[in-house]
CSV table of C-alpha atoms and ligand atoms in Angstrom, one decimal:
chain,number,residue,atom,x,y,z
A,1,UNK,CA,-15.7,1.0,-16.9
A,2,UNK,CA,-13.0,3.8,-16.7
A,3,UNK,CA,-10.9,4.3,-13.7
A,4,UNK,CA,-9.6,8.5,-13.2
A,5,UNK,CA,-5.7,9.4,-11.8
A,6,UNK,CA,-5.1,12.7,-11.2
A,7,UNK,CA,-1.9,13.4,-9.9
A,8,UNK,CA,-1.3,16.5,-7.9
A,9,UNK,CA,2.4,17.4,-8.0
A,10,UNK,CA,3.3,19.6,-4.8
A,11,UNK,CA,4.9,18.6,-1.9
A,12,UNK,CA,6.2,21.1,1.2
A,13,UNK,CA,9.5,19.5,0.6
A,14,UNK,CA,11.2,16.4,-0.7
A,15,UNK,CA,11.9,13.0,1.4
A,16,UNK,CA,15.3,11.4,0.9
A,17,UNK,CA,14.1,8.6,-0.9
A,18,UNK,CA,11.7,10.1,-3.4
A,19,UNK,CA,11.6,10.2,-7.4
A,20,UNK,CA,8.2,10.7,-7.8
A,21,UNK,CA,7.3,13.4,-10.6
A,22,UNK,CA,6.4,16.2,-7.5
A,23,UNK,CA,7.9,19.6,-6.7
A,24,UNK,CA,8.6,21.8,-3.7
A,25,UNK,CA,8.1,25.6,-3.2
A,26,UNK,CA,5.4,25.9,-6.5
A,27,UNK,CA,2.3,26.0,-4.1
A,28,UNK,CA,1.5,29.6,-6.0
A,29,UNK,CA,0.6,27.6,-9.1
A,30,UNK,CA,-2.2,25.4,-6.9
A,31,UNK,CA,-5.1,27.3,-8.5
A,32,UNK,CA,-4.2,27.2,-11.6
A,33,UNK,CA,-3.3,23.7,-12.2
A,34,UNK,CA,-6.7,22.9,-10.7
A,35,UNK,CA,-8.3,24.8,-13.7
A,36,UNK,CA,-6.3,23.0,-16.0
A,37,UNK,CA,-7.1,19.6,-14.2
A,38,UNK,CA,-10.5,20.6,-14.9
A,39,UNK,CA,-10.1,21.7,-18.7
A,40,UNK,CA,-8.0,18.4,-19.7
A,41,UNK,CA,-11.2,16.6,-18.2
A,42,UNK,CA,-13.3,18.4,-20.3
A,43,UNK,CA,-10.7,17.9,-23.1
A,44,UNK,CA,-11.0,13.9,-22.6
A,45,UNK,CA,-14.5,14.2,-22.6
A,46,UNK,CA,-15.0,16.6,-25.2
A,47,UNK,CA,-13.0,13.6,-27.6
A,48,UNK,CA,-14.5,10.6,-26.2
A,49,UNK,CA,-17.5,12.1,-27.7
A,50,UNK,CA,-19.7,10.4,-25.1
A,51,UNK,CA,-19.9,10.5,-21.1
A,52,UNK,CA,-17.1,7.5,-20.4
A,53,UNK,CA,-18.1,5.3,-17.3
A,54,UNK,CA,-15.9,6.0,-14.3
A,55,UNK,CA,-16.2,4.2,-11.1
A,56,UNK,CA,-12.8,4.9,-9.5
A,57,UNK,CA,-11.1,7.9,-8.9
A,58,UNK,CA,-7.7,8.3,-7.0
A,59,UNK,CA,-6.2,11.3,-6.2
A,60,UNK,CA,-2.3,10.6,-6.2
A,61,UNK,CA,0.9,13.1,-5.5
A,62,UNK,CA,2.9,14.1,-4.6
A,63,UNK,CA,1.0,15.5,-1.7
A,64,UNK,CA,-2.5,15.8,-2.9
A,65,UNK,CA,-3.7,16.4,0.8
A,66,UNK,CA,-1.9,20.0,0.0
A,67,UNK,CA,-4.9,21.2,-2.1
A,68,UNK,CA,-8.1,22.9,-0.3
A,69,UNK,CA,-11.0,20.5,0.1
A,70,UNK,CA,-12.5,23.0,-2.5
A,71,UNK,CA,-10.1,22.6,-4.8
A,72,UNK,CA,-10.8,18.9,-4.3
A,73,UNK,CA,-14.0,19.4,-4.8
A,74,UNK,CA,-13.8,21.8,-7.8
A,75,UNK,CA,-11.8,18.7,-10.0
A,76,UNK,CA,-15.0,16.1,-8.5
A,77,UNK,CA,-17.7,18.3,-9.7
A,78,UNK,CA,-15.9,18.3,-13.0
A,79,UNK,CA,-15.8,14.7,-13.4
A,80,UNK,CA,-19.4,14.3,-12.2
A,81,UNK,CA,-20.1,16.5,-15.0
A,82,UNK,CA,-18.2,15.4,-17.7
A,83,UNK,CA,-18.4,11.5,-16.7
A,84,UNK,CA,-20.9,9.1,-16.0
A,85,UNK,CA,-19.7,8.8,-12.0
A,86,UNK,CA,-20.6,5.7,-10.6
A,87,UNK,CA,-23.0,6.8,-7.5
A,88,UNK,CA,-20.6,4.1,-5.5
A,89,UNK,CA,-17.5,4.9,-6.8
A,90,UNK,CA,-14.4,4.4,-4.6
A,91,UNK,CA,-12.6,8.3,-4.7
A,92,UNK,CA,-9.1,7.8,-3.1
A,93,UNK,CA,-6.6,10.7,-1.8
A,94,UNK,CA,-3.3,10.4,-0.7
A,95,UNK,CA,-2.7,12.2,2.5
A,96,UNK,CA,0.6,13.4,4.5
A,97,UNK,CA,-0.5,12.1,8.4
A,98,UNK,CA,1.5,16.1,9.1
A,99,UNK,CA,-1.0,17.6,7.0
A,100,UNK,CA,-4.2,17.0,8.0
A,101,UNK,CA,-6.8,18.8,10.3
A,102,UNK,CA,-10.2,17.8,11.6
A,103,UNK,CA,-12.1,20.0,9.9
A,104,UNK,CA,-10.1,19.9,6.2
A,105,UNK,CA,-10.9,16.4,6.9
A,106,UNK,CA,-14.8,17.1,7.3
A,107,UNK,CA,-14.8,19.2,4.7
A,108,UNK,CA,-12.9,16.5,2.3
A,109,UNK,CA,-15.3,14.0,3.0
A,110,UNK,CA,-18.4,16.2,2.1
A,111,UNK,CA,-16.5,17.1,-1.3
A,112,UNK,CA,-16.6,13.4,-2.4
A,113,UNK,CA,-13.5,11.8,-0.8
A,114,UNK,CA,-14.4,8.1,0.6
A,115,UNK,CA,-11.0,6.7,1.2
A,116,UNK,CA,-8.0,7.8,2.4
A,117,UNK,CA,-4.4,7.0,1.9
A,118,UNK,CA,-2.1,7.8,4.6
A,119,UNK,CA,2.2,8.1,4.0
A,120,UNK,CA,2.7,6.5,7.1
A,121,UNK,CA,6.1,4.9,6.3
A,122,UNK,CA,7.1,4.1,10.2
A,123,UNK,CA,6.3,4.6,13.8
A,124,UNK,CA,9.9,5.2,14.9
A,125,UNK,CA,11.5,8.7,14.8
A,126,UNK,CA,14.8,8.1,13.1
A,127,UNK,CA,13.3,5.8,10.3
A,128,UNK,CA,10.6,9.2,9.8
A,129,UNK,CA,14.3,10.9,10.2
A,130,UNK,CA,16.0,9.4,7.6
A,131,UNK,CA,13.3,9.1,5.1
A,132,UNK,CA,13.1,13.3,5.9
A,133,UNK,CA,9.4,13.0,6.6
A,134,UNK,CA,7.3,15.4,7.6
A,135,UNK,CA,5.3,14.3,10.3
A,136,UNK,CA,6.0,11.9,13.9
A,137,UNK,CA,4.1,9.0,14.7
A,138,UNK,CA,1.4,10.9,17.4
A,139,UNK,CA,0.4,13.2,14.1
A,140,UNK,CA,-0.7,9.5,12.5
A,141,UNK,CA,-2.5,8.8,15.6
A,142,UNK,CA,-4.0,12.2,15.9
A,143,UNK,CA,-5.0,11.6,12.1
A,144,UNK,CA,-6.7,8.4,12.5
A,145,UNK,CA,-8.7,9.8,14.9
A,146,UNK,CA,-9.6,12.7,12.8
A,147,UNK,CA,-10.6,10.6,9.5
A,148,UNK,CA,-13.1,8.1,11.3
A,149,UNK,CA,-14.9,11.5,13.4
A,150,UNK,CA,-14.5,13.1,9.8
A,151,UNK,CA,-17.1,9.9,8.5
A,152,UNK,CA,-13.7,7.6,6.6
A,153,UNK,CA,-14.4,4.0,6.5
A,154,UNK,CA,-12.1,3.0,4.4
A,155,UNK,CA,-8.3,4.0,4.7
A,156,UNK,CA,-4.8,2.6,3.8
A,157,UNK,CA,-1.9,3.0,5.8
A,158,UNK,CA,1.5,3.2,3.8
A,159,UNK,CA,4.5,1.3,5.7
A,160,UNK,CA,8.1,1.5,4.3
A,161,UNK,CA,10.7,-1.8,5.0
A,162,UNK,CA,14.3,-2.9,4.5
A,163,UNK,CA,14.9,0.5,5.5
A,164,UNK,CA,19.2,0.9,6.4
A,165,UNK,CA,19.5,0.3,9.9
A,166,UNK,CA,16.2,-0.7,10.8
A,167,UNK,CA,16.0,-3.9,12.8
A,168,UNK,CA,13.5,-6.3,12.9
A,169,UNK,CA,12.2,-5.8,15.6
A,170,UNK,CA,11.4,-2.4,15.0
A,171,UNK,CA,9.6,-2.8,12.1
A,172,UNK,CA,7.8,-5.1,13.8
A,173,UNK,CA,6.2,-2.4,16.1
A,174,UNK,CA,6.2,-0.3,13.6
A,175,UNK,CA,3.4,-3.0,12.3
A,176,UNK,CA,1.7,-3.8,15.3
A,177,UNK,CA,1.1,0.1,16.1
A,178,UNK,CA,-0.3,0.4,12.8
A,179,UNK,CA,-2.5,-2.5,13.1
A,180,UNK,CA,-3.8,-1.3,16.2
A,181,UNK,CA,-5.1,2.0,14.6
A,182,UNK,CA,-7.7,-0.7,12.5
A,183,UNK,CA,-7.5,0.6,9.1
A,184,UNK,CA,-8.9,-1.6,6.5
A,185,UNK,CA,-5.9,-1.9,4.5
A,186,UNK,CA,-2.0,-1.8,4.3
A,187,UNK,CA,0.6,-1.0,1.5
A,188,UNK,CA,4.0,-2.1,2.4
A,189,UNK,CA,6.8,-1.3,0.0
A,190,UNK,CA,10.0,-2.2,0.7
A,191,UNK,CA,12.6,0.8,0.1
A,192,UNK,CA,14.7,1.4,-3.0
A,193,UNK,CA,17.4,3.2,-3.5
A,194,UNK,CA,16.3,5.4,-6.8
A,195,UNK,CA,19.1,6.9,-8.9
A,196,UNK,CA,19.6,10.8,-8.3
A,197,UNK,CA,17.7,10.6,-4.6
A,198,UNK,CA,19.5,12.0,-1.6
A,199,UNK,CA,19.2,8.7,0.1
A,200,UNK,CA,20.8,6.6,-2.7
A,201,UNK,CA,24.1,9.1,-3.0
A,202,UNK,CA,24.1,9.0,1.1
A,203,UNK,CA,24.6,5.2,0.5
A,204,UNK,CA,27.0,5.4,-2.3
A,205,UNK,CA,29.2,7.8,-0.2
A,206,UNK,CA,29.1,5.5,2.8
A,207,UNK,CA,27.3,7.9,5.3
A,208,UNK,CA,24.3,5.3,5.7
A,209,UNK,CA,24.9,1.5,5.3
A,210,UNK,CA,23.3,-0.4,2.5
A,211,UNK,CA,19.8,-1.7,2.9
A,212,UNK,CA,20.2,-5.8,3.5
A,213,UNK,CA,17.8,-7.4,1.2
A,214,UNK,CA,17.8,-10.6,3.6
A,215,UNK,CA,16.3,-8.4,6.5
A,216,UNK,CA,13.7,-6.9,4.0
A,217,UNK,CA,12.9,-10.6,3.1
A,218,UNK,CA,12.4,-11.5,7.2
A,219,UNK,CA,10.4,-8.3,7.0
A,220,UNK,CA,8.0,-9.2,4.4
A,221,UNK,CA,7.3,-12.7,5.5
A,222,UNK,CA,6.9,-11.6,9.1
A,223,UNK,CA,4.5,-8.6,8.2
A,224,UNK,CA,2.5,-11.1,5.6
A,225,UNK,CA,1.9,-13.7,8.6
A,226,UNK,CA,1.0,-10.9,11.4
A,227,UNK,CA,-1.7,-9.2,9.0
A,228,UNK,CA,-3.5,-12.8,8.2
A,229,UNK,CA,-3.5,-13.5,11.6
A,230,UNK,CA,-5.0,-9.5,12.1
A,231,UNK,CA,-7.9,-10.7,9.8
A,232,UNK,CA,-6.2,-8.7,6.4
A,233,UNK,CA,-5.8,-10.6,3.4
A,234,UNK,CA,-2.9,-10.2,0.7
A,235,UNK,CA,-4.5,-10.0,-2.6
A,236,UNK,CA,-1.0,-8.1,-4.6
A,237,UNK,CA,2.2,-8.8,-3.4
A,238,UNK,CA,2.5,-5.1,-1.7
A,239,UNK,CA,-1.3,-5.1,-0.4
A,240,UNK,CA,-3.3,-6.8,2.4
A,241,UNK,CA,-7.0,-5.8,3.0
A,242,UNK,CA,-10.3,-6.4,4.8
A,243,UNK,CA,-12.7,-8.6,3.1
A,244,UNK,CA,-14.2,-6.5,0.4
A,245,UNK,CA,-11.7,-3.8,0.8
A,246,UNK,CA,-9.3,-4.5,-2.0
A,247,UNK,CA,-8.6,-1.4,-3.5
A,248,UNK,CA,-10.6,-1.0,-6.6
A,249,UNK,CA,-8.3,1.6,-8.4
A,250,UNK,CA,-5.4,-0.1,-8.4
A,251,UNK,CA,-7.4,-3.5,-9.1
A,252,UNK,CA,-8.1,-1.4,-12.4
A,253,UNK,CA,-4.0,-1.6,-13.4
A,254,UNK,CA,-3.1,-4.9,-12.0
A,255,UNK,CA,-6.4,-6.3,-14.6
A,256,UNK,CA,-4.8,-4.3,-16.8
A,257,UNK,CA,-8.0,-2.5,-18.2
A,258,UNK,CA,-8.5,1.2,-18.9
A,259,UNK,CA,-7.4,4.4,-17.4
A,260,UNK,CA,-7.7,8.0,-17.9
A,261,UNK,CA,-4.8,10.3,-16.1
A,262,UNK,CA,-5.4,13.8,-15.4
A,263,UNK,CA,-2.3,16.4,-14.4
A,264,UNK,CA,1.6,16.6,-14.8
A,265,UNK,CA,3.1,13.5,-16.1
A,266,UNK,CA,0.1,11.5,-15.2
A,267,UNK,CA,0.0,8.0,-17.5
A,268,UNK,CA,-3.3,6.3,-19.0
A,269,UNK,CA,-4.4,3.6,-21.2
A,270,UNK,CA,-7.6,3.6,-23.2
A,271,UNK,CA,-8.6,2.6,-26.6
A,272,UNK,CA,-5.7,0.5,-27.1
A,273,UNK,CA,-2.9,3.7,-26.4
A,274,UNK,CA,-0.7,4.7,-23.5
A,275,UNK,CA,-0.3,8.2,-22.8
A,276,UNK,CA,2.1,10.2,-20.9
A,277,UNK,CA,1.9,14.2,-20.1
A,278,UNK,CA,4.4,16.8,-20.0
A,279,UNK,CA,6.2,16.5,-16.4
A,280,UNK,CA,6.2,20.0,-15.0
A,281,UNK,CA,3.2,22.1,-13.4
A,282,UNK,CA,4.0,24.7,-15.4
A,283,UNK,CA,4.8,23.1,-18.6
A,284,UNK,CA,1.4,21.7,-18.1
A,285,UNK,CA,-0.6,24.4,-16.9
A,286,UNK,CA,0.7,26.5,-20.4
A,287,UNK,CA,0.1,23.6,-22.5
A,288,UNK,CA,-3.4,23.1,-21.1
A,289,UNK,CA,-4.1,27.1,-21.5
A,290,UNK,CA,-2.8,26.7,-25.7
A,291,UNK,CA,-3.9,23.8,-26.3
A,292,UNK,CA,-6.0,22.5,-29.7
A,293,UNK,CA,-8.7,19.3,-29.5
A,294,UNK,CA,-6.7,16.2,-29.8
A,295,UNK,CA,-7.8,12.7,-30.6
A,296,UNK,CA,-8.8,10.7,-27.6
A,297,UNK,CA,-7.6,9.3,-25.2
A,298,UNK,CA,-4.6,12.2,-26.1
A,299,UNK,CA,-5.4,15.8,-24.7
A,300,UNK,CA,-3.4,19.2,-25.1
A,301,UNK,CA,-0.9,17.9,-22.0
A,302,UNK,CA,0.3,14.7,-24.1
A,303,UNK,CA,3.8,14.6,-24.8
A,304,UNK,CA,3.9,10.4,-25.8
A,305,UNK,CA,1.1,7.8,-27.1
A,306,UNK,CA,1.6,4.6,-27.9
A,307,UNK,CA,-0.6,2.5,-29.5
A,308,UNK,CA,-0.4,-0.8,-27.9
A,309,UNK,CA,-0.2,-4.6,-29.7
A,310,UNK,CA,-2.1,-6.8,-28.9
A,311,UNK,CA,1.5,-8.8,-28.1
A,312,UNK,CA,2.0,-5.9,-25.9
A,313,UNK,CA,-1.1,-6.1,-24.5
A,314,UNK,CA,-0.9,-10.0,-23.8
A,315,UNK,CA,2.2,-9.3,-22.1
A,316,UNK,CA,1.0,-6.5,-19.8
A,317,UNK,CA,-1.6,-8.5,-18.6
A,318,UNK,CA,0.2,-11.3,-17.4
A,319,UNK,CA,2.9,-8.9,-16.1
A,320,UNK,CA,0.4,-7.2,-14.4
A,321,UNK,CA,-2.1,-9.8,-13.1
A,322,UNK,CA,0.3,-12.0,-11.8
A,323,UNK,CA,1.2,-9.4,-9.1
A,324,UNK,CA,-3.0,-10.2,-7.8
A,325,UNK,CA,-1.7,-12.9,-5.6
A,326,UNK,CA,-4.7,-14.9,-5.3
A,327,UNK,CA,-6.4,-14.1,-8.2
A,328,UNK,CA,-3.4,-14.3,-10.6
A,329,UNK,CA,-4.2,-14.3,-14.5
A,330,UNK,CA,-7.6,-16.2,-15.2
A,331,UNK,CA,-7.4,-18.4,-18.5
A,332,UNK,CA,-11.2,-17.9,-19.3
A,333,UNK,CA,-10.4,-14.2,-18.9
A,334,UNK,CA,-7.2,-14.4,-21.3
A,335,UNK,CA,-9.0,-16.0,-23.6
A,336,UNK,CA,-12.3,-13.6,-23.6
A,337,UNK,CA,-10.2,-10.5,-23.9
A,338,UNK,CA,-7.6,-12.5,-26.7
A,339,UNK,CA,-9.2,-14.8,-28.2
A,340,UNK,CA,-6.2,-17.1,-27.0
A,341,UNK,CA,-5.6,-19.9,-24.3
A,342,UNK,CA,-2.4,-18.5,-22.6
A,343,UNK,CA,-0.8,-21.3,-22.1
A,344,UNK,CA,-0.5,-21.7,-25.3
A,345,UNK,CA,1.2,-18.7,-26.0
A,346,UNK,CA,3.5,-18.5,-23.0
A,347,UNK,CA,3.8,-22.1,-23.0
A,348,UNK,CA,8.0,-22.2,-22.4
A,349,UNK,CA,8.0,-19.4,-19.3
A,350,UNK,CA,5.5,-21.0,-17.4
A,351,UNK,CA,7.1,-24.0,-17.7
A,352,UNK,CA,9.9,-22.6,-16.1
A,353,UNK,CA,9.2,-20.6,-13.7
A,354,UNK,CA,6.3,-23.9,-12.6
A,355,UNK,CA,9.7,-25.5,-12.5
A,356,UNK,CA,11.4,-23.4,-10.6
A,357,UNK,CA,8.6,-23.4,-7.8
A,358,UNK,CA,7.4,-19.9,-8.8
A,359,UNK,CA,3.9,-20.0,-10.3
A,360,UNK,CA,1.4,-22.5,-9.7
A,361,UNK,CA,-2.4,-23.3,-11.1
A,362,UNK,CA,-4.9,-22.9,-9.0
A,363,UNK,CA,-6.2,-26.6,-8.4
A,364,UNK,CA,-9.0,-26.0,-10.7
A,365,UNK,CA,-6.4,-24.8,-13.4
A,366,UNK,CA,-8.1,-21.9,-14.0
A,367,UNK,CA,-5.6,-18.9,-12.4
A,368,UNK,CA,-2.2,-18.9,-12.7
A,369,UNK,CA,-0.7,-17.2,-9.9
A,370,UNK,CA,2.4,-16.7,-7.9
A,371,UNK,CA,3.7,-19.2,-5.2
A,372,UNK,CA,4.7,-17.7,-2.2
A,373,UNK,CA,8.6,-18.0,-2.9
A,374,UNK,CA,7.7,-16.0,-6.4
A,375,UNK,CA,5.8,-13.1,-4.1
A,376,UNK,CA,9.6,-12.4,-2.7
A,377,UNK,CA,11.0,-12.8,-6.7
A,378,UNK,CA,8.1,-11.4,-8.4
A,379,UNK,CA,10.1,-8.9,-10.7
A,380,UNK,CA,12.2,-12.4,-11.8
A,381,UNK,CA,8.8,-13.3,-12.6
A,382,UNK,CA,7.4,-10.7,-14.7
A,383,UNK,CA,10.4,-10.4,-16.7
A,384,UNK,CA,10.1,-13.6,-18.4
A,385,UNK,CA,7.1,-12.5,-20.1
A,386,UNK,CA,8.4,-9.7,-22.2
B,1,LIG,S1,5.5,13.3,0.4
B,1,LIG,FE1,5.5,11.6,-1.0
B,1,LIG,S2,5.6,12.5,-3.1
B,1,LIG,FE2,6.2,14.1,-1.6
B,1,LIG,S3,8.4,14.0,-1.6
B,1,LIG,FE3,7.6,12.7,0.1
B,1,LIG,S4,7.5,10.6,-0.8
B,1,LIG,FE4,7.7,12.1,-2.5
């Protein structure tokens, strides 16, 4: 089973704190990155020589909430006809709360779209201020509303913490506002400063204090215990969900298994490569235009691939699945997909980090998975497995 990224890269304007591979003021090239969305899936398609089982799809941006519900549409109908769609699969988009009408939401939901993913990041105007948001808290209200008379049952709320000069206290309304709306998940990130944002060179200049890591920590815990206590359960260290509302795209890259990626600089992995496409929309639209047949999973847009180890591979997977916090890395499964008993190959780091009172079997010593100190020092974690 495949899982389907396609990254829309258009945003109204950038937020302070975003590197994301999106651009501002290129709406005019909307249409025609949508027709060369649809001819790289034909591309992939066309070299996979067989209709490739998809039963995720997740529209990711960037802004994809920017694009016409027919648009939308347009790239579903092509992946219907070019895949073998799963009639139940889960088909994500990520939606600005400033964005969104009642009726583009109707009309979203008839072209396919079952889950939504809402950049909520806070409740309180000068966090949404800082950040240079687009939207106030009463458009996520307004929005909420919207989706669940527009059919959602399934949406994510995105919250942002360790945000400079945001209190404790404040983020936790910010939490408890959220978890009043009922959504059947949440994605809390904490904030980085990325190199090049305007955020990070505000800090470095002194206009806006440092973000303290020690808050951020109070902030996680805090948010982790509220949510359990809401009825969510954390199943990655950034993600809490209603039983049986796990996200099952991003399940696909924490298991590590196959991916396709559609659109400027999207990423996938399938039949053993990694692939990354040219960056801009226009680069891409041009290359996608010229292009020749390619050998899958490569299409005319791919600028790297990577044919992965199976050392590589080994590694990912631990890397990856240990971020699952309760269902960590499964031996049997390790040993299905590698024909090896992982402790036996990372024998010396998870004897460490056991020591060091970061991972933990499970008490049938099946799955290896994080203790809740290694949630807050997961990176420390993955790194040791190399
Ligand atoms: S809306 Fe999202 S992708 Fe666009 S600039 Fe803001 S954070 Fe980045």
């Amino acid at each position: 089973m495949y899982s389907l990224y396609v990254h829309v890269p258009f945003c109204r304007r950038r937020c302070s704190y975003c590197d994301f591979n999106t651009y501002a003021g290129q709406e005019h090239l909307q249409s025609a990155y949508v027709d060369a969305l649809v001819q790289e899936l034909a591309a992939l398609a066309a070299s996979a020589g067989e209709a490739l089982p998809v039963h995720t799809v997740y529209f990711g941006g960037g802004t994809p909430s920017l694009l016409p519900p027919a648009h939308v549409g347009r790239v579903l109908e092509a992946v219907a006809r070019h895949f073998a769609l799963a009639s139940d699969a889960e088909v994500s988009l990520e939606a600005n709360p400033g964005t969104l009408t009642l009726p583009y939401l109707r009309d979203l939901r008839a072209a396919g779209v079952n889950r939504l993913s809402l950049g909520v990041q806070s409740a309180h105007p000068d966090d949404l201020r800082l950040l240079e948001r687009d939207h106030d808290y009463p458009a996520v209200v307004r929005t909420m509303a919207w989706a669940r008379r527009a059919g959602f049952e399934n949406i994510n709320l995105d919250l942002m913490f360790g945000l400079p000069q945001q209190p404790l206290v404040r983020w936790q309304r910010t939490v408890r506002l959220a978890a009043d709306l009922s959504p059947e998940h949440f994605s809390l990130y904490a904030l980085t400063l990325e190199h090049g944002t305007p955020l990070a060179h505000w800090v470095a200049r002194g206009l806006v204090p440092q973000p303290d890591p020690d808050t951020a920590a109070e902030m996680y815990l805090w948010a982790d215990d509220f949510l359990r206590q809401a009825g969510f359960q954390q199943y990655e260290i950034s993600n809490w969900a209603r039983a049986g509302r796990a996200c099952r795209h991003n399940l696909q890259y924490w298991r590590n298994l196959p991916y396709l990626g559609v659109g400027a600089g999207a990423h996938g992995f399938a039949a053993g490569v990694r692939t990354a496409n040219v960056l801009t929309p226009g680069a891409y639209i041009r290359r996608m235009k010229d292009g020749r047949p390619r050998a899958f999973p490569r299409t005319p847009a791919t600028v790297e691939a990577r044919a992965i180890t199976p050392e590589d591979e080994m590694a990912e997977t631990m890397m990856m699945g240990l971020r699952l916090t309760e269902e960590g890395v499964s031996r049997s499964v390790f040993r299905q997909r590698f024909g090896r008993d992982l402790e036996a190959v990372y024998r010396e780091p998870i004897r460490r980090l056991i020591a060091q009172g970061l991972l933990t079997w499970s008490p049938d010593g099946e799955r290896l998975h994080l203790t809740p100190r290694g949630r807050l020092l997961g990176n420390w974690v993955f790194r040791e497995f190399v």
